[in-house]
C-alpha positions as protocol buffer text, in pm:
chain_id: "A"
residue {
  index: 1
  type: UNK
  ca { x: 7782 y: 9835 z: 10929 }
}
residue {
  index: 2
  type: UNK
  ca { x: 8070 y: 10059 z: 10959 }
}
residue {
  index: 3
  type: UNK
  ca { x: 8124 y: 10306 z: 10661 }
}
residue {
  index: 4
  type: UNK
  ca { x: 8354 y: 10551 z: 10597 }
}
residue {
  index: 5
  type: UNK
  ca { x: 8398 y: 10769 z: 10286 }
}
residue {
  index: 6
  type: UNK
  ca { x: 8112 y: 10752 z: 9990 }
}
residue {
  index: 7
  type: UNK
  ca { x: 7906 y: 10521 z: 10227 }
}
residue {
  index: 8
  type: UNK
  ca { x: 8149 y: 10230 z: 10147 }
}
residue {
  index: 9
  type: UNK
  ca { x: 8196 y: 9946 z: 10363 }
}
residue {
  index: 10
  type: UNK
  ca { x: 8483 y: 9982 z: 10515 }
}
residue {
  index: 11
  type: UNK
  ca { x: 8825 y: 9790 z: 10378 }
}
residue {
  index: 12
  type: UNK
  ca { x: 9117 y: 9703 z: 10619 }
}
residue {
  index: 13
  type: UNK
  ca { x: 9411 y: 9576 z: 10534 }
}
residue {
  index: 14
  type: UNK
  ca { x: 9590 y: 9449 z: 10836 }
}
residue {
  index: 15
  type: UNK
  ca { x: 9987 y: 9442 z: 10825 }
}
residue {
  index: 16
  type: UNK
  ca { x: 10127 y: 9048 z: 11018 }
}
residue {
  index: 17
  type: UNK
  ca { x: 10538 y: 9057 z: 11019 }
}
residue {
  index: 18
  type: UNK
  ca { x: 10591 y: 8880 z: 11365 }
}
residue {
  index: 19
  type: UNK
  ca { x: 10391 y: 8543 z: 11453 }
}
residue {
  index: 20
  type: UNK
  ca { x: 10225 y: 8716 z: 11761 }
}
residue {
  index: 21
  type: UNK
  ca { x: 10133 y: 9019 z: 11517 }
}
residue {
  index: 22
  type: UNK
  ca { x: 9964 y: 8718 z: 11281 }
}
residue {
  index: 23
  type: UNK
  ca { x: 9772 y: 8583 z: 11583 }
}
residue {
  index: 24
  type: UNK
  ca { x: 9684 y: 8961 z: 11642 }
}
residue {
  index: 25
  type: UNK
  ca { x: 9595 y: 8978 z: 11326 }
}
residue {
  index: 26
  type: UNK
  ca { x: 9363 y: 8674 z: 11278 }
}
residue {
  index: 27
  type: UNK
  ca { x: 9176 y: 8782 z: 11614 }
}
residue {
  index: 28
  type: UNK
  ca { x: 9152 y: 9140 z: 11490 }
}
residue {
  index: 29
  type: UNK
  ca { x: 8962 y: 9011 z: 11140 }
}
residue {
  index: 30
  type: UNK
  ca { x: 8741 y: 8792 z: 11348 }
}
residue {
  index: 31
  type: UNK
  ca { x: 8585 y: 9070 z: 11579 }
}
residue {
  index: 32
  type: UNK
  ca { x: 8568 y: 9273 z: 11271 }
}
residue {
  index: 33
  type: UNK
  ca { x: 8355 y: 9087 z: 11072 }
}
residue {
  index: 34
  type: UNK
  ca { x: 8139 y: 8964 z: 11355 }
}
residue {
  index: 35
  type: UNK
  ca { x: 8074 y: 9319 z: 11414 }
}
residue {
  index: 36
  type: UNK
  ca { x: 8059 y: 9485 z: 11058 }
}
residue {
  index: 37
  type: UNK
  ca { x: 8009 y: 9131 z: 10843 }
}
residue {
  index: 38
  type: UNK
  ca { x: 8029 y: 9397 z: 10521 }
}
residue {
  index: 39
  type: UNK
  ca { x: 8374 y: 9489 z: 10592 }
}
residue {
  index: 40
  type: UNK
  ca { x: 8639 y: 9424 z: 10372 }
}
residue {
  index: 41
  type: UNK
  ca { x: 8955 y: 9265 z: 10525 }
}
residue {
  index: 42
  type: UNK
  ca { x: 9240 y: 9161 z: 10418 }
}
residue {
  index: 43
  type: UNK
  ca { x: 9588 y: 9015 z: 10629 }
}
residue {
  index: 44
  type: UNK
  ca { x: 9896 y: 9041 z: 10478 }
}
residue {
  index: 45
  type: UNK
  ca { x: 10165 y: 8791 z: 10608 }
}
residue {
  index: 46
  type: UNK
  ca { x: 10521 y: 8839 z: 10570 }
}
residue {
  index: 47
  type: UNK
  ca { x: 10887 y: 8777 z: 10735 }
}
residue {
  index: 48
  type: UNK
  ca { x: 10852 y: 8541 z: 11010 }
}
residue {
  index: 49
  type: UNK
  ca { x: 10438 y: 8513 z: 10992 }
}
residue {
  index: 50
  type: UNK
  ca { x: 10441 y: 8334 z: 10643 }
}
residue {
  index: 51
  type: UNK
  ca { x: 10563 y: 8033 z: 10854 }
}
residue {
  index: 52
  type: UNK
  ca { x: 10335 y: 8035 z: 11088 }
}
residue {
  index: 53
  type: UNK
  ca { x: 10077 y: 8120 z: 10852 }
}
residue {
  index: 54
  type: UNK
  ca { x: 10148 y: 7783 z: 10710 }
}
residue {
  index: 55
  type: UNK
  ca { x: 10151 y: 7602 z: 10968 }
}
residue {
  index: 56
  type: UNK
  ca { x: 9889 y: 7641 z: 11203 }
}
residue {
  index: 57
  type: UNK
  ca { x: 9555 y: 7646 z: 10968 }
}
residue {
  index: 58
  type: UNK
  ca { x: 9278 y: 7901 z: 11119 }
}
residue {
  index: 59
  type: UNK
  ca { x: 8998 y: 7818 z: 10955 }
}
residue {
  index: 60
  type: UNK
  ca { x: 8823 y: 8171 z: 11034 }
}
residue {
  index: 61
  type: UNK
  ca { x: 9075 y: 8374 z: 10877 }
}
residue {
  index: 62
  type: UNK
  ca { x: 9273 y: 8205 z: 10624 }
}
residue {
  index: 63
  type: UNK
  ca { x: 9054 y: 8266 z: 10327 }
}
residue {
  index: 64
  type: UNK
  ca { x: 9149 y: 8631 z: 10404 }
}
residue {
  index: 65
  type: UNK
  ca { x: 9549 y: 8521 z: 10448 }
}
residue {
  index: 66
  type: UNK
  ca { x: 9776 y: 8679 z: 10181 }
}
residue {
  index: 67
  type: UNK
  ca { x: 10151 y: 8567 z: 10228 }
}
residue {
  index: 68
  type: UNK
  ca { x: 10434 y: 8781 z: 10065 }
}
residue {
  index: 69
  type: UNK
  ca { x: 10581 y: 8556 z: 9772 }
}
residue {
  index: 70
  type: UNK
  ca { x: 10949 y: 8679 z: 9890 }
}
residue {
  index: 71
  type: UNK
  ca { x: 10910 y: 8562 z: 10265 }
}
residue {
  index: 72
  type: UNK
  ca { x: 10782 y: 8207 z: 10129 }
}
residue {
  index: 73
  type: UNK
  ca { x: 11080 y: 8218 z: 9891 }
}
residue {
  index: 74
  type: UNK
  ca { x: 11336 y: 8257 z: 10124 }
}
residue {
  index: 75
  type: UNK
  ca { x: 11165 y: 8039 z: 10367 }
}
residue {
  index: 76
  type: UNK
  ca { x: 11170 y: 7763 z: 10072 }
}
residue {
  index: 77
  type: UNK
  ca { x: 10784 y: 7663 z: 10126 }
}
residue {
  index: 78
  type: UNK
  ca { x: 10456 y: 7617 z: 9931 }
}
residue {
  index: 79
  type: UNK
  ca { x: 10183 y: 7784 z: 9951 }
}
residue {
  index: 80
  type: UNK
  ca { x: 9895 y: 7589 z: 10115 }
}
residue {
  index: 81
  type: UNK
  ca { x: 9520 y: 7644 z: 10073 }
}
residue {
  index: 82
  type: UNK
  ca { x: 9312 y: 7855 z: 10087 }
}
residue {
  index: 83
  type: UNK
  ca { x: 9611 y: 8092 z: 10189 }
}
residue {
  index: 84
  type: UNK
  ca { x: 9731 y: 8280 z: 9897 }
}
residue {
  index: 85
  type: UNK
  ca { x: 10003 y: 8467 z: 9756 }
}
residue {
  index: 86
  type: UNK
  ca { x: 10018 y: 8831 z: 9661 }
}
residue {
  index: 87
  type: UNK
  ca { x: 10175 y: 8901 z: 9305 }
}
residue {
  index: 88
  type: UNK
  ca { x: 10397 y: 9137 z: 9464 }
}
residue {
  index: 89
  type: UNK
  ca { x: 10619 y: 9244 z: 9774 }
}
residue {
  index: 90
  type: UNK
  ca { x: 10423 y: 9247 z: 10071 }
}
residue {
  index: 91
  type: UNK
  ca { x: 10512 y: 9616 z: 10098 }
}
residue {
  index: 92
  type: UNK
  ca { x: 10432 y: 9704 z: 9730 }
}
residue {
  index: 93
  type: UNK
  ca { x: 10067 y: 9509 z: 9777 }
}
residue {
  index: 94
  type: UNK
  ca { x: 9940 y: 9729 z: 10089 }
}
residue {
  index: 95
  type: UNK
  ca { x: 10113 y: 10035 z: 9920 }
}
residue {
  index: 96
  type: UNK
  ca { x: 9884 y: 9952 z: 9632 }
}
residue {
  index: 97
  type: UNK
  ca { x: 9580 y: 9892 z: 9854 }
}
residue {
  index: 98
  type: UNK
  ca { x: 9644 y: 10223 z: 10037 }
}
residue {
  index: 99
  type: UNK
  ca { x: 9625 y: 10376 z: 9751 }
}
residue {
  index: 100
  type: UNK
  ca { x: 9264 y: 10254 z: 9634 }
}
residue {
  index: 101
  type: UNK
  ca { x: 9158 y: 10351 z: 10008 }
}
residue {
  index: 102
  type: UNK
  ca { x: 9217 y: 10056 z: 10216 }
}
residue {
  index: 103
  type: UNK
  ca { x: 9296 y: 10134 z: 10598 }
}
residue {
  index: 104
  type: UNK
  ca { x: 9623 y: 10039 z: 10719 }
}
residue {
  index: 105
  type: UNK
  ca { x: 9684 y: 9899 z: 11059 }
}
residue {
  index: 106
  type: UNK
  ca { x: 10015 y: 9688 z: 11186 }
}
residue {
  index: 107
  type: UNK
  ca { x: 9876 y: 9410 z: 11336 }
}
């Protein structure tokens, strides 16, 4: 297990604008948690990822899919399971995560 500050398992958030930064992304959480299966991770989808989010279901790392409620807005979409939306901007959300420790990393 990887572990950073306070011996807490570690807690990435991992930024997905593009579609090839989603399929990045999605790789990226898989070799994480085979490696460190205690690791937090998180993707956060938003501008032109949301629709590719929705349509192309990844059953590995959906459950850890967050799609920016503006982006499916403007994209005029619903949500689909288990994808799910933040409450927020995607750029308020990781803000918020960075600040309770999360790493960062653009996808």
């Amino acid at each position: 297990m990887i572990k950073f500050m306070n011996d807490k398992p570690v807690q990435i958030v991992l930024h997905a604008p593009t579609a090839l930064a989603l399929e990045r992304a999605r790789n990226n959480a898989i070799n994480l948690k085979r490696e460190d299966p205690e690791a937090d991770v998180r993707i956060i989808a938003n501008a032109q990822a949301v629709a590719m989010a929705l349509d192309i279901v990844h059953e590995q790392s959906d459950t850890v899919t967050w799609l920016c409620p503006i982006s499916l807005g403007r994209l005029g979409r619903d949500n689909r399971e288990p994808l799910q939306v933040l409450e927020g901007s995607a750029i308020l959300e990781i803000a918020r995560l960075q600040q309770r420790g999360w790493i960062y990393l653009r996808a």
